[in-house]
mmCIF file as gemmi writes it, N, C-alpha and C atoms, coordinates in Angstrom:
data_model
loop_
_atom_site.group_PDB
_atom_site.id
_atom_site.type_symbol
_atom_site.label_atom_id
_atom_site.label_alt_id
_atom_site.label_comp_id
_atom_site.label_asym_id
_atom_site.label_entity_id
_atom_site.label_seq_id
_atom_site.pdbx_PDB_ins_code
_atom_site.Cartn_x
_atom_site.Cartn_y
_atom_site.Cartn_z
_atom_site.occupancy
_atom_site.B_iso_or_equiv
_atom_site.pdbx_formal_charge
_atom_site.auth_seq_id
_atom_site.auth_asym_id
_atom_site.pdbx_PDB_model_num
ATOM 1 N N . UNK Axp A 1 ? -14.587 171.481 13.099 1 0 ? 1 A 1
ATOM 2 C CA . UNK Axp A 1 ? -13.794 172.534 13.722 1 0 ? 1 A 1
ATOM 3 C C . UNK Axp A 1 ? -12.752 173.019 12.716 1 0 ? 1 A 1
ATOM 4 N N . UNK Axp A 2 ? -12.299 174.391 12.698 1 0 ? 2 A 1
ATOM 5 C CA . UNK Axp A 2 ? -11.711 174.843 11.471 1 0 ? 2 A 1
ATOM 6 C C . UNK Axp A 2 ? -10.477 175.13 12.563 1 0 ? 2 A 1
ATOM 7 N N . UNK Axp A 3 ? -9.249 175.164 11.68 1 0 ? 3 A 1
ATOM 8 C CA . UNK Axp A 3 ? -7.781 175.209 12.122 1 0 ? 3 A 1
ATOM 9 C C . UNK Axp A 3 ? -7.717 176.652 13.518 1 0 ? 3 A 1
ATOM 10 N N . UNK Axp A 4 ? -8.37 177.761 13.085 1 0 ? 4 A 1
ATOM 11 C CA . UNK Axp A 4 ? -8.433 178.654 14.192 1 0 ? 4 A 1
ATOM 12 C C . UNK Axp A 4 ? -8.929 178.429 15.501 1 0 ? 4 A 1
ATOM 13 N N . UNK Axp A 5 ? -9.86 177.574 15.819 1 0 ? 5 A 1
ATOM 14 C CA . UNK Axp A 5 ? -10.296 177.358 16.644 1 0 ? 5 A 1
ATOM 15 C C . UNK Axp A 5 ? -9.888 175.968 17.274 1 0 ? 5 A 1
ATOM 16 N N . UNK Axp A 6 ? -8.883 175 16.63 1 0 ? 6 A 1
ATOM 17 C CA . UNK Axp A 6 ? -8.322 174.108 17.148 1 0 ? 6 A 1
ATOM 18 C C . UNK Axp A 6 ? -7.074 174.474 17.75 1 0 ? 6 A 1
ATOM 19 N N . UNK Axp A 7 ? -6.502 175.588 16.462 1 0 ? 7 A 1
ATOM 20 C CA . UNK Axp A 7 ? -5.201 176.524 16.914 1 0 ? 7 A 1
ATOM 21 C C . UNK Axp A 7 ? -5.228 177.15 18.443 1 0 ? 7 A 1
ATOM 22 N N . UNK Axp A 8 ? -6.212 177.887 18.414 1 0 ? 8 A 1
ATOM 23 C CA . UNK Axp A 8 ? -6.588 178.238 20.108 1 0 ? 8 A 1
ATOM 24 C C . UNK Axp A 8 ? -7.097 177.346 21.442 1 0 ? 8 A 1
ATOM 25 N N . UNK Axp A 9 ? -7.403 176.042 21.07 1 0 ? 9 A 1
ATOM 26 C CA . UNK Axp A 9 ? -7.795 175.348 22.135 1 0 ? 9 A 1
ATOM 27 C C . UNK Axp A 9 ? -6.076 174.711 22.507 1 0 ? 9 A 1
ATOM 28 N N . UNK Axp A 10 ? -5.374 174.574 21.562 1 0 ? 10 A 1
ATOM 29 C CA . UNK Axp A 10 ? -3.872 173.892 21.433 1 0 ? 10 A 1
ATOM 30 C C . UNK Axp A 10 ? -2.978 174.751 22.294 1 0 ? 10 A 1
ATOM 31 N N . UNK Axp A 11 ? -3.416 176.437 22.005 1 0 ? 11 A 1
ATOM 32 C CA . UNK Axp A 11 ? -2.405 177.103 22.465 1 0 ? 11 A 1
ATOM 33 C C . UNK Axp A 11 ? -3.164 177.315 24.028 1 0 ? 11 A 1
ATOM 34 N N . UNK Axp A 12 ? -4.132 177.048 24.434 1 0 ? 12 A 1
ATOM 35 C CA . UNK Axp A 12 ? -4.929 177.436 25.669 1 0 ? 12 A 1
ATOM 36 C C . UNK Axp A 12 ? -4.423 176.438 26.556 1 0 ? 12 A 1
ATOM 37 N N . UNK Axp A 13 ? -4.317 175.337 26.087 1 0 ? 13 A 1
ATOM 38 C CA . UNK Axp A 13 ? -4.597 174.427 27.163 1 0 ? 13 A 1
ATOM 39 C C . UNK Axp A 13 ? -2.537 173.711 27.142 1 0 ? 13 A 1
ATOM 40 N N . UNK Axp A 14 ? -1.851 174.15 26.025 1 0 ? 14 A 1
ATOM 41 C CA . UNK Axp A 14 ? -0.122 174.27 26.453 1 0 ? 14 A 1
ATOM 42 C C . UNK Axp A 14 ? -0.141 175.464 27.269 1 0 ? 14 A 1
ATOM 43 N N . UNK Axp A 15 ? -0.691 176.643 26.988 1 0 ? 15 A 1
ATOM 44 C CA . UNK Axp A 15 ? -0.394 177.757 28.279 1 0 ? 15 A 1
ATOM 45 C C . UNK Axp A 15 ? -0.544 177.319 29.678 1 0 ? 15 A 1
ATOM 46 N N . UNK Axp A 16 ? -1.862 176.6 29.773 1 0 ? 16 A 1
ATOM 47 C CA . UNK Axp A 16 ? -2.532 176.106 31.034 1 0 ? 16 A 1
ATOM 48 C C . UNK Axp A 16 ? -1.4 174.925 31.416 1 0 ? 16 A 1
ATOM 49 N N . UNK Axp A 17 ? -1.2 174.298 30.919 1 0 ? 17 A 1
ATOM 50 C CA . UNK Axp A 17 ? 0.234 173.104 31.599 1 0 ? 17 A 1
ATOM 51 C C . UNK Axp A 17 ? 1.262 173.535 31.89 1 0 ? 17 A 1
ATOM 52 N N . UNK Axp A 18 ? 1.699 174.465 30.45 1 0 ? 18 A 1
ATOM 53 C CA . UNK Axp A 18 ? 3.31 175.188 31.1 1 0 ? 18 A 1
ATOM 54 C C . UNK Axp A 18 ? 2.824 176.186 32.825 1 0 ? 18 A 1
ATOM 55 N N . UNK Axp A 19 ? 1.922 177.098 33.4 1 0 ? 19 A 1
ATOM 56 C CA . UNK Axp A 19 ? 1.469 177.568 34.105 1 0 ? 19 A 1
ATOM 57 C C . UNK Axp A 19 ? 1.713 176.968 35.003 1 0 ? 19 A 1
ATOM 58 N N . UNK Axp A 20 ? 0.454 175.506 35.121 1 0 ? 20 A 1
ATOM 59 C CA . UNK Axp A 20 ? 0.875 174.894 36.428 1 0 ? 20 A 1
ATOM 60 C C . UNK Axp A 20 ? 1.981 174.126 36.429 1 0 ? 20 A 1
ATOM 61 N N . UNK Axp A 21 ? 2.981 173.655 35.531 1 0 ? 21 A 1
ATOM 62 C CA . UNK Axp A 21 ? 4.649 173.175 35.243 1 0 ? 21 A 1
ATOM 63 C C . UNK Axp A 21 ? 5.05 173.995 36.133 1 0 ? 21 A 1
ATOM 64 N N . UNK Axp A 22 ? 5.01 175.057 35.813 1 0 ? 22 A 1
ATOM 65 C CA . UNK Axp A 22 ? 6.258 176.395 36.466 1 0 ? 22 A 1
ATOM 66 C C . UNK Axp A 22 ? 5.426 176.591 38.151 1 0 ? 22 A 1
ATOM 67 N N . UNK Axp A 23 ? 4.524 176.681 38.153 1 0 ? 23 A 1
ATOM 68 C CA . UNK Axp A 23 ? 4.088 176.794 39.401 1 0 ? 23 A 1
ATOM 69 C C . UNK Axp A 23 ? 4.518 176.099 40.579 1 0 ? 23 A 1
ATOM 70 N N . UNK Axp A 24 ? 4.383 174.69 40.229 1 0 ? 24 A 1
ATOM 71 C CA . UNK Axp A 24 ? 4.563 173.731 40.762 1 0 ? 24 A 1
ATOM 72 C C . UNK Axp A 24 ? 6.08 173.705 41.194 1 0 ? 24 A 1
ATOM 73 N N . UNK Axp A 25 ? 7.077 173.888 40.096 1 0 ? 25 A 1
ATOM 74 C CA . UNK Axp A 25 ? 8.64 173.744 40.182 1 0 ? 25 A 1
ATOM 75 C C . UNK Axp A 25 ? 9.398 174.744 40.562 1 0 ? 25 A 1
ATOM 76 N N . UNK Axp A 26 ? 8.479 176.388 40.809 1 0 ? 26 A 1
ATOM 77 C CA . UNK Axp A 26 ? 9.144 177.307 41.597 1 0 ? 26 A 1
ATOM 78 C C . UNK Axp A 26 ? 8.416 177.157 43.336 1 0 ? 26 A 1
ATOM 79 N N . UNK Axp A 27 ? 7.234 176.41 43.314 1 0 ? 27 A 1
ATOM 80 C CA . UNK Axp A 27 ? 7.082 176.085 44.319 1 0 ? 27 A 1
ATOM 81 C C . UNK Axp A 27 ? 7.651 174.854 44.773 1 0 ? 27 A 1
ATOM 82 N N . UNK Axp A 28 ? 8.554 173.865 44.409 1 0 ? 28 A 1
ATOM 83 C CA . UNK Axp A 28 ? 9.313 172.999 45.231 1 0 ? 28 A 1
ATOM 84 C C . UNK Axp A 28 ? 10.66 173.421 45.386 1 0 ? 28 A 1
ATOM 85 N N . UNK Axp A 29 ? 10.918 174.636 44.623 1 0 ? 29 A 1
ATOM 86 C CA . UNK Axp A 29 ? 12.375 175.079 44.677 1 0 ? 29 A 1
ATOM 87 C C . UNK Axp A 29 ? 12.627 175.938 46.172 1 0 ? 29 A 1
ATOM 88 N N . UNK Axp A 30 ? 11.532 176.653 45.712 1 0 ? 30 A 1
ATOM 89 C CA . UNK Axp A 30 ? 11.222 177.497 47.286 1 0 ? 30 A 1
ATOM 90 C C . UNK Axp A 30 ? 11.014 176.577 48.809 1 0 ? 30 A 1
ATOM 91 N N . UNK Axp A 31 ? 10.426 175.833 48.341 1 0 ? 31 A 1
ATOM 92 C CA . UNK Axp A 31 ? 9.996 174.836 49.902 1 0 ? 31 A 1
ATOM 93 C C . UNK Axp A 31 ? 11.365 174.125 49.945 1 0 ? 31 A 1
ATOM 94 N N . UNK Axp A 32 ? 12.068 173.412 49.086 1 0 ? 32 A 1
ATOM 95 C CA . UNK Axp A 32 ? 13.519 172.752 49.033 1 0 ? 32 A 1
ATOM 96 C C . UNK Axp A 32 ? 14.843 174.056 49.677 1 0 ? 32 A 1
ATOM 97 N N . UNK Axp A 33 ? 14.396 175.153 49.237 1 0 ? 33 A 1
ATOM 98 C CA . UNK Axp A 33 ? 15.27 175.869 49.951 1 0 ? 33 A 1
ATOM 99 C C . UNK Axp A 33 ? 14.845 176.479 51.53 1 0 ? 33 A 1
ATOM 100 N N . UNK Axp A 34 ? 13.696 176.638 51.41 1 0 ? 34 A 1
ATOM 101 C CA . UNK Axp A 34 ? 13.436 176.896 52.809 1 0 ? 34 A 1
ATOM 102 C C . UNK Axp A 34 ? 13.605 175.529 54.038 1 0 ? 34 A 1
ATOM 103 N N . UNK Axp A 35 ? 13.636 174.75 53.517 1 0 ? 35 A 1
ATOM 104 C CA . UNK Axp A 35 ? 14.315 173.171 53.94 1 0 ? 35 A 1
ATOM 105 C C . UNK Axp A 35 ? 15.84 173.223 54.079 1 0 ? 35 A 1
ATOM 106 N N . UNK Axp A 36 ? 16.206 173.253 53.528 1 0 ? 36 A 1
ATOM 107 C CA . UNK Axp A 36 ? 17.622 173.258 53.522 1 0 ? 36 A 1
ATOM 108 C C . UNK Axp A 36 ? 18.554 174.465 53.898 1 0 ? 36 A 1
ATOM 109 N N . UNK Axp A 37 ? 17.791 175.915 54.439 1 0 ? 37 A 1
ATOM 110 C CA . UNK Axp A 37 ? 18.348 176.757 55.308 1 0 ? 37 A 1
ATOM 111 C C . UNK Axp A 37 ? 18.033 176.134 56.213 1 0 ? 37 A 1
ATOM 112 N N . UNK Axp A 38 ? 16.996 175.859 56.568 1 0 ? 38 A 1
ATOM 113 C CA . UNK Axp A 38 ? 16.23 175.678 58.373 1 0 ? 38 A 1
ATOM 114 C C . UNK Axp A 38 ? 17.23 174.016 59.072 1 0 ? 38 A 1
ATOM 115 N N . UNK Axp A 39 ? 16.848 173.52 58.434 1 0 ? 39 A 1
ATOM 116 C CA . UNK Axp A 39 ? 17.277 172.078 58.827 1 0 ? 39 A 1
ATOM 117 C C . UNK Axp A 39 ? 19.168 171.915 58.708 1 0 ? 39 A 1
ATOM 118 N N . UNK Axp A 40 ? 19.634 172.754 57.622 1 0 ? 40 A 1
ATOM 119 C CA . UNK Axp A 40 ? 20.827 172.442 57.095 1 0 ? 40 A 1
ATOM 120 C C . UNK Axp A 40 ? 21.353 173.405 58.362 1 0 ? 40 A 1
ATOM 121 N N . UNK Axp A 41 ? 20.851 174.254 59.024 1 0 ? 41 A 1
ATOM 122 C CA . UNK Axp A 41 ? 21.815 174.912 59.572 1 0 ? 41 A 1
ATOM 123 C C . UNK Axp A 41 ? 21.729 174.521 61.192 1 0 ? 41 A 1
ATOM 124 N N . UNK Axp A 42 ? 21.259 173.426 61.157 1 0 ? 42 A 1
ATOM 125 C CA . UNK Axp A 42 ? 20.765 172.736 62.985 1 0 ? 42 A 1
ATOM 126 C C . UNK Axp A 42 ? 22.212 171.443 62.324 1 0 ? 42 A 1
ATOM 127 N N . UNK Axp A 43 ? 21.633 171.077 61.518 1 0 ? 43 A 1
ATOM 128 C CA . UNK Axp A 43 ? 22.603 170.071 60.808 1 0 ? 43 A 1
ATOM 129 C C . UNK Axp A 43 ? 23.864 169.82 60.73 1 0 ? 43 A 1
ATOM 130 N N . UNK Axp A 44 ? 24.5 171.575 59.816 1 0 ? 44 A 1
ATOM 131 C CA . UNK Axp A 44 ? 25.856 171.769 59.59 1 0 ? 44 A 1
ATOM 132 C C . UNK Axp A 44 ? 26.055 173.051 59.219 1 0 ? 44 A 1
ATOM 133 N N . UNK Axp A 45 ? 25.911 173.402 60.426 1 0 ? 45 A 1
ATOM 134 C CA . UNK Axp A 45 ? 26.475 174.915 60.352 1 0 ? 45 A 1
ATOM 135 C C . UNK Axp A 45 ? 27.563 175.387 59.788 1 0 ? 45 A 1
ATOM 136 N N . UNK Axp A 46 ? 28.377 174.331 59.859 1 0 ? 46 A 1
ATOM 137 C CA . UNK Axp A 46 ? 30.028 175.165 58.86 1 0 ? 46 A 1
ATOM 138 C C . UNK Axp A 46 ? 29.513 175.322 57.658 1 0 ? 46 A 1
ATOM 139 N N . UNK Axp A 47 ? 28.226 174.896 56.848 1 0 ? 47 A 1
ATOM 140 C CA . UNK Axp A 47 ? 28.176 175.393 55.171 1 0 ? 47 A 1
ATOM 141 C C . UNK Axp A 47 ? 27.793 176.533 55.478 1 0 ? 47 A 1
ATOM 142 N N . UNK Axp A 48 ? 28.116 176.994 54.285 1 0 ? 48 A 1
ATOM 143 C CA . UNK Axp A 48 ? 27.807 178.544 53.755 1 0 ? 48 A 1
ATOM 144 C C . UNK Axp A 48 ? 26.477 178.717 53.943 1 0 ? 48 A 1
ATOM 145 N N . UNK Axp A 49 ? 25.838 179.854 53.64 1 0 ? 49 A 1
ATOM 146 C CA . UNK Axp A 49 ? 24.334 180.088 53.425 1 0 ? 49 A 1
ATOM 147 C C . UNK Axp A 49 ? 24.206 179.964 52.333 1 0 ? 49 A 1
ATOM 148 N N . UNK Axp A 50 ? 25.172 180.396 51.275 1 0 ? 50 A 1
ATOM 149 C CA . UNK Axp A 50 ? 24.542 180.543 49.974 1 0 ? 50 A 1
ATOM 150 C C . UNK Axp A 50 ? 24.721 178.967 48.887 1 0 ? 50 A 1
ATOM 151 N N . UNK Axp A 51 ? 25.475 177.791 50.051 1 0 ? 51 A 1
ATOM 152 C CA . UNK Axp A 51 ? 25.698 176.997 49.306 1 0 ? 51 A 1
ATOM 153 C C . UNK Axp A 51 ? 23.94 176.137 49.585 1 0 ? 51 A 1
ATOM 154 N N . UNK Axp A 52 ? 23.722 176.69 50.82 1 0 ? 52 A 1
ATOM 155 C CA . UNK Axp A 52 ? 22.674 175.223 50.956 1 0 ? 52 A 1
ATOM 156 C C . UNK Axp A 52 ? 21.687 176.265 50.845 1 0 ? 52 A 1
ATOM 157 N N . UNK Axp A 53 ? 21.262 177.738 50.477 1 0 ? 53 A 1
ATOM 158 C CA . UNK Axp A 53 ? 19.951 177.845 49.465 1 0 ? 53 A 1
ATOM 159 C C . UNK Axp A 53 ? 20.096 177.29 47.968 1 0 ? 53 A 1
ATOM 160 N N . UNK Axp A 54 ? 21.116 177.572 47.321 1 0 ? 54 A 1
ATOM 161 C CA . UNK Axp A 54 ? 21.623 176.879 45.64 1 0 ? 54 A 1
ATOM 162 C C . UNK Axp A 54 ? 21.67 175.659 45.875 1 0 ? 54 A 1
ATOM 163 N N . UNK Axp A 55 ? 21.714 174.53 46.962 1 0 ? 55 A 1
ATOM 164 C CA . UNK Axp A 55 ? 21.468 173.037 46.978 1 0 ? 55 A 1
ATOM 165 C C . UNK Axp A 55 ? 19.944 172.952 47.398 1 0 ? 55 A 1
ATOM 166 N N . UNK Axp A 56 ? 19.624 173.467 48.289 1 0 ? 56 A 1
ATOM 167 C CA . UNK Axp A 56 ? 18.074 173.495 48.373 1 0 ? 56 A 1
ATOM 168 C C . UNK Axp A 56 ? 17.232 173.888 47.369 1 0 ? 56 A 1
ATOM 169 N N . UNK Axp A 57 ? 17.613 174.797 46.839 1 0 ? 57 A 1
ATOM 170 C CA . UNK Axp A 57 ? 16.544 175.294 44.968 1 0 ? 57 A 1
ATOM 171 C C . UNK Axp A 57 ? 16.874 174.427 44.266 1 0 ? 57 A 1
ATOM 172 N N . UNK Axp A 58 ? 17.447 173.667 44.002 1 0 ? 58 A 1
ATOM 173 C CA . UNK Axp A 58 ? 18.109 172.389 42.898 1 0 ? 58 A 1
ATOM 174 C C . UNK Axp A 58 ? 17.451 171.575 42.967 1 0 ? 58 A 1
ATOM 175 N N . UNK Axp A 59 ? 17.728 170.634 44.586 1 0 ? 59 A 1
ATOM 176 C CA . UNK Axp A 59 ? 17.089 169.717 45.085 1 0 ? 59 A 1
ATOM 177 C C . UNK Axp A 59 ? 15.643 169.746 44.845 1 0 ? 59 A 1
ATOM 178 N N . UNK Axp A 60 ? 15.079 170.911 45.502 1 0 ? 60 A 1
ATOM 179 C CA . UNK Axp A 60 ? 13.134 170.605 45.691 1 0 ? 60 A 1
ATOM 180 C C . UNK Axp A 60 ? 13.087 171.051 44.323 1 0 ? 60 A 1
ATOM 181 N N . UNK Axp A 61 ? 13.585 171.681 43.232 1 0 ? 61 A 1
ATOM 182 C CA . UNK Axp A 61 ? 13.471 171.773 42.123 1 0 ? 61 A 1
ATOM 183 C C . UNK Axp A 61 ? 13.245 170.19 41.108 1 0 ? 61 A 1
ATOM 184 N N . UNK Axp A 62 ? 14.568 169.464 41.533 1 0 ? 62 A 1
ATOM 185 C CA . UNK Axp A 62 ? 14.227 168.333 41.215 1 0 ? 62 A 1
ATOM 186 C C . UNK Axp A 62 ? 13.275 167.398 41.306 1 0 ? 62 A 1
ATOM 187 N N . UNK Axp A 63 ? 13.194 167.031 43.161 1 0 ? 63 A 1
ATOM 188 C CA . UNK Axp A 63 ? 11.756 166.483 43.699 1 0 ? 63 A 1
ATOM 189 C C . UNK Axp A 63 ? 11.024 166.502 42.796 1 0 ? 63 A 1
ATOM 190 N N . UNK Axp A 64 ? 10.627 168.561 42.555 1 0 ? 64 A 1
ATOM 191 C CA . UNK Axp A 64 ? 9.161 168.983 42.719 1 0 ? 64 A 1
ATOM 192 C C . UNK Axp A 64 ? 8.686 168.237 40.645 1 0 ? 64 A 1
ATOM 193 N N . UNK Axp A 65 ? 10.293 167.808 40.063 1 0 ? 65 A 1
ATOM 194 C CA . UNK Axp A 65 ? 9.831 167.955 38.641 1 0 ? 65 A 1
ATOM 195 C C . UNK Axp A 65 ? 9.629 166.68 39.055 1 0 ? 65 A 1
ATOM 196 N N . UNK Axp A 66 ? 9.474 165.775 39.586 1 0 ? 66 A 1
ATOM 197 C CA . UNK Axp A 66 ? 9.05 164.411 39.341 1 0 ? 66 A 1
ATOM 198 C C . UNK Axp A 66 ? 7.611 164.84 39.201 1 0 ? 66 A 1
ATOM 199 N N . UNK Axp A 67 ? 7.352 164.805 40.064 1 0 ? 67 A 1
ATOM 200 C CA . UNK Axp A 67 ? 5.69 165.006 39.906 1 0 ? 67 A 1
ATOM 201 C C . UNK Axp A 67 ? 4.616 166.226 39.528 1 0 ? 67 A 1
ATOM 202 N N . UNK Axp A 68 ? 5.965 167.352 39.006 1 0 ? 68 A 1
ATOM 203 C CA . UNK Axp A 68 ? 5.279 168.559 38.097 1 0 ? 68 A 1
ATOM 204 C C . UNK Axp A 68 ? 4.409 167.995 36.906 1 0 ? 68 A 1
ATOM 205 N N . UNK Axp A 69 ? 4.741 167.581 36.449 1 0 ? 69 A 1
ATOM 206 C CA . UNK Axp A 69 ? 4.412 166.986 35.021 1 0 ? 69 A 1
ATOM 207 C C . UNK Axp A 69 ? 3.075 165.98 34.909 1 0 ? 69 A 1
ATOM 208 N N . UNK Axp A 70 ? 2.724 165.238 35.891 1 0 ? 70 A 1
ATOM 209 C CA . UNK Axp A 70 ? 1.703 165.047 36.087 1 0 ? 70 A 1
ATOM 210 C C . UNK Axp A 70 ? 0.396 165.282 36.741 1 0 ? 70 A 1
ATOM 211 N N . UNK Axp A 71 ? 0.659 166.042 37.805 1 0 ? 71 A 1
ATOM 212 C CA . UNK Axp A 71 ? 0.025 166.935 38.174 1 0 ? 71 A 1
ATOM 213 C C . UNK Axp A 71 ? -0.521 168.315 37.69 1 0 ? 71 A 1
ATOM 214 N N . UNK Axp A 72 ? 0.111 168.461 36.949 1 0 ? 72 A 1
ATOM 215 C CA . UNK Axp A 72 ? 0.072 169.589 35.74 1 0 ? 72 A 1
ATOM 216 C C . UNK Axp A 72 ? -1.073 168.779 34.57 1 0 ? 72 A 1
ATOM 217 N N . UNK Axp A 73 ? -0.845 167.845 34.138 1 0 ? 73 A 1
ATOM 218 C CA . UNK Axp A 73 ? -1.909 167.212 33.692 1 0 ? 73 A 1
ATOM 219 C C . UNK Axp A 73 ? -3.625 166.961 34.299 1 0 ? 73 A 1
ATOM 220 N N . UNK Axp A 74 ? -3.479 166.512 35.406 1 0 ? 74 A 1
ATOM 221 C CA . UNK Axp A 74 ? -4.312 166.441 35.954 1 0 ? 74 A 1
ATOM 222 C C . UNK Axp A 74 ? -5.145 167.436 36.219 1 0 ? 74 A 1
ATOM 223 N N . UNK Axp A 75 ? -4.085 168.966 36.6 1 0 ? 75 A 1
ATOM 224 C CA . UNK Axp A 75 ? -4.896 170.065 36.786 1 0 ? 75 A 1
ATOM 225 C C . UNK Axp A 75 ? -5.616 170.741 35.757 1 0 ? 75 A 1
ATOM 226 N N . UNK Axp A 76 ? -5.181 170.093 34.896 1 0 ? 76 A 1
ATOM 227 C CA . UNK Axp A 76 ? -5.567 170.537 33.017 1 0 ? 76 A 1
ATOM 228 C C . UNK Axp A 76 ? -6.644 170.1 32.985 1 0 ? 76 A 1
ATOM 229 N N . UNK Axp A 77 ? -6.863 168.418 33.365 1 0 ? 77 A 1
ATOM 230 C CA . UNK Axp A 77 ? -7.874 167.86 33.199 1 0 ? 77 A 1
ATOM 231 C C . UNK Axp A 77 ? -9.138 168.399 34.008 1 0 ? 77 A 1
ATOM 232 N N . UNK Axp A 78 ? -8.943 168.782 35.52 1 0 ? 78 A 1
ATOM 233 C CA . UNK Axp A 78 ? -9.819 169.131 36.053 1 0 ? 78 A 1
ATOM 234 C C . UNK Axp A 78 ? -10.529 170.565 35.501 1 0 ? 78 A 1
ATOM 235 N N . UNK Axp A 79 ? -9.393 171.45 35.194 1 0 ? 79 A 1
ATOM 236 C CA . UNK Axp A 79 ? -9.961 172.815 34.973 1 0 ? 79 A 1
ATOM 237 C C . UNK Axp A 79 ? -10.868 172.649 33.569 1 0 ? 79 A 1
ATOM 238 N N . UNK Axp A 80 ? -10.512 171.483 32.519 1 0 ? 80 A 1
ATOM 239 C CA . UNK Axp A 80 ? -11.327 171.407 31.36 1 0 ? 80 A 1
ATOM 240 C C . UNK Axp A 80 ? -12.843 171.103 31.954 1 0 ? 80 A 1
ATOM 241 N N . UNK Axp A 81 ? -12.948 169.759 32.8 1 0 ? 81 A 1
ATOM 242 C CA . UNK Axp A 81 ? -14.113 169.303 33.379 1 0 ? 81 A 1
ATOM 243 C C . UNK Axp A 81 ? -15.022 170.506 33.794 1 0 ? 81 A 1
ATOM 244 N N . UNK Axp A 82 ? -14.778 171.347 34.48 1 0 ? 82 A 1
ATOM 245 C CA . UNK Axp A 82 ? -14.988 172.417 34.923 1 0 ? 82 A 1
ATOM 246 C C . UNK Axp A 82 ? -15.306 173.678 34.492 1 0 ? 82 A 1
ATOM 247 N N . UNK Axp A 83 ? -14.932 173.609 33.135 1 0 ? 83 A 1
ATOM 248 C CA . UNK Axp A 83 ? -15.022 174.565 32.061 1 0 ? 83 A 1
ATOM 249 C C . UNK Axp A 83 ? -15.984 174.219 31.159 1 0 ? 83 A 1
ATOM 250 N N . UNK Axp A 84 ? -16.16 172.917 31.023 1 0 ? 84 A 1
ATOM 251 C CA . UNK Axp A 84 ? -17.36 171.762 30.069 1 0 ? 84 A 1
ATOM 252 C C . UNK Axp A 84 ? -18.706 171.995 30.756 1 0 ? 84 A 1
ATOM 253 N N . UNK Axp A 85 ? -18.397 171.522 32.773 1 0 ? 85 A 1
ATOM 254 C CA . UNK Axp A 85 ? -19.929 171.765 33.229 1 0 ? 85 A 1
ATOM 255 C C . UNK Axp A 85 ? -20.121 173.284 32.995 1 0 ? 85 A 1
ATOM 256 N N . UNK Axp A 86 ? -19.687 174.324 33.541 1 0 ? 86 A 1
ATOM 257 C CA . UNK Axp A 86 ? -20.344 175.645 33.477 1 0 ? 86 A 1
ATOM 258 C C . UNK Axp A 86 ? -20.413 176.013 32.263 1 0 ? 86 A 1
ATOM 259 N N . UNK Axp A 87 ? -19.82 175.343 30.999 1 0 ? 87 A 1
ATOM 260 C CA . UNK Axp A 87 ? -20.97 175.957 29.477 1 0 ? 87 A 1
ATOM 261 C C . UNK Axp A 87 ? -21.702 175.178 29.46 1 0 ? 87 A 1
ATOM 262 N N . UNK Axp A 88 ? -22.206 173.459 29.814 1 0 ? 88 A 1
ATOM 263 C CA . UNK Axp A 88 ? -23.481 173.259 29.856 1 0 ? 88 A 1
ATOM 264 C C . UNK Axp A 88 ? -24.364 173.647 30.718 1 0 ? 88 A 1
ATOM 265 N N . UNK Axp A 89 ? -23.937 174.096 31.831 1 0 ? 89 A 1
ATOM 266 C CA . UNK Axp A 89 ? -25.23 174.897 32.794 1 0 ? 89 A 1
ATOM 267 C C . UNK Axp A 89 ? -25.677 176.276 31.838 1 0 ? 89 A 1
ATOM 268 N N . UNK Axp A 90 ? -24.794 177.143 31.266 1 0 ? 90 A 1
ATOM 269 C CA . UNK Axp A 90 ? -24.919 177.97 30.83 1 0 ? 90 A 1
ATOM 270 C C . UNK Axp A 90 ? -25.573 177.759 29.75 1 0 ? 90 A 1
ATOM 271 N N . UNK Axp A 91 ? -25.508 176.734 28.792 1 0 ? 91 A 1
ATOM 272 C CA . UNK Axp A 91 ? -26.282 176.247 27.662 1 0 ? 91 A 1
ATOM 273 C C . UNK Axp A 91 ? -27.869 176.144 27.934 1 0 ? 91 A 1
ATOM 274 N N . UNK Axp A 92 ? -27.617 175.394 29.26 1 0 ? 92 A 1
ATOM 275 C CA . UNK Axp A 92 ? -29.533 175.337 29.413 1 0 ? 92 A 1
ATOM 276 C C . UNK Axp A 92 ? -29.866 176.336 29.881 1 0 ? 92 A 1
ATOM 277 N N . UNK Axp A 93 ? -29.568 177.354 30.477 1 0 ? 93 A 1
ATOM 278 C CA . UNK Axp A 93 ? -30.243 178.584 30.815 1 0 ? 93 A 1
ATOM 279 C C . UNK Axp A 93 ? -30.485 179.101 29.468 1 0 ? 93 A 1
């Protein structure tokens, strides 16, 4: 394999992790804040609104990075698997 074509599998498959990284961590920010309006305001209504969406995006932000990072792996792994069988189906045709 010559440097161009290792260069592009390197930059394909960091695009593909950072992707599902960010996916993953604007989707726990969002579910952490939609948590923490709904519940926070049965809870404790004297906070602000805007304090417990900015504690709720933080929070599920945080959560969500525990397990961004590996899951993000995993999804790497699957989409490669997946990418391997359909060029060997495609190979034997």
């Amino acid at each position: 394999m010559n440097f161009k074509v290792v260069s592009r599998n390197i930059a394909h498959w960091l695009g593909c992790f950072l992707l599902y990284l960010s996916a993953i961590l604007l989707a726990g920010g969002l579910i952490g804040t939609f948590l923490y309006v709904t519940i926070g305001s049965l809870t404790h209504p004297d906070l602000s609104l805007s304090y417990r969406l900015s504690k709720g995006f933080t929070n599920g932000f945080f959560y969500a990075g525990v397990w961004a990072t590996g899951l993000s792996i995993v999804f790497c792994v699957m989409r490669a698997h997946k990418e391997r069988k359909m060029k060997a189906t495609k190979d034997c045709e």
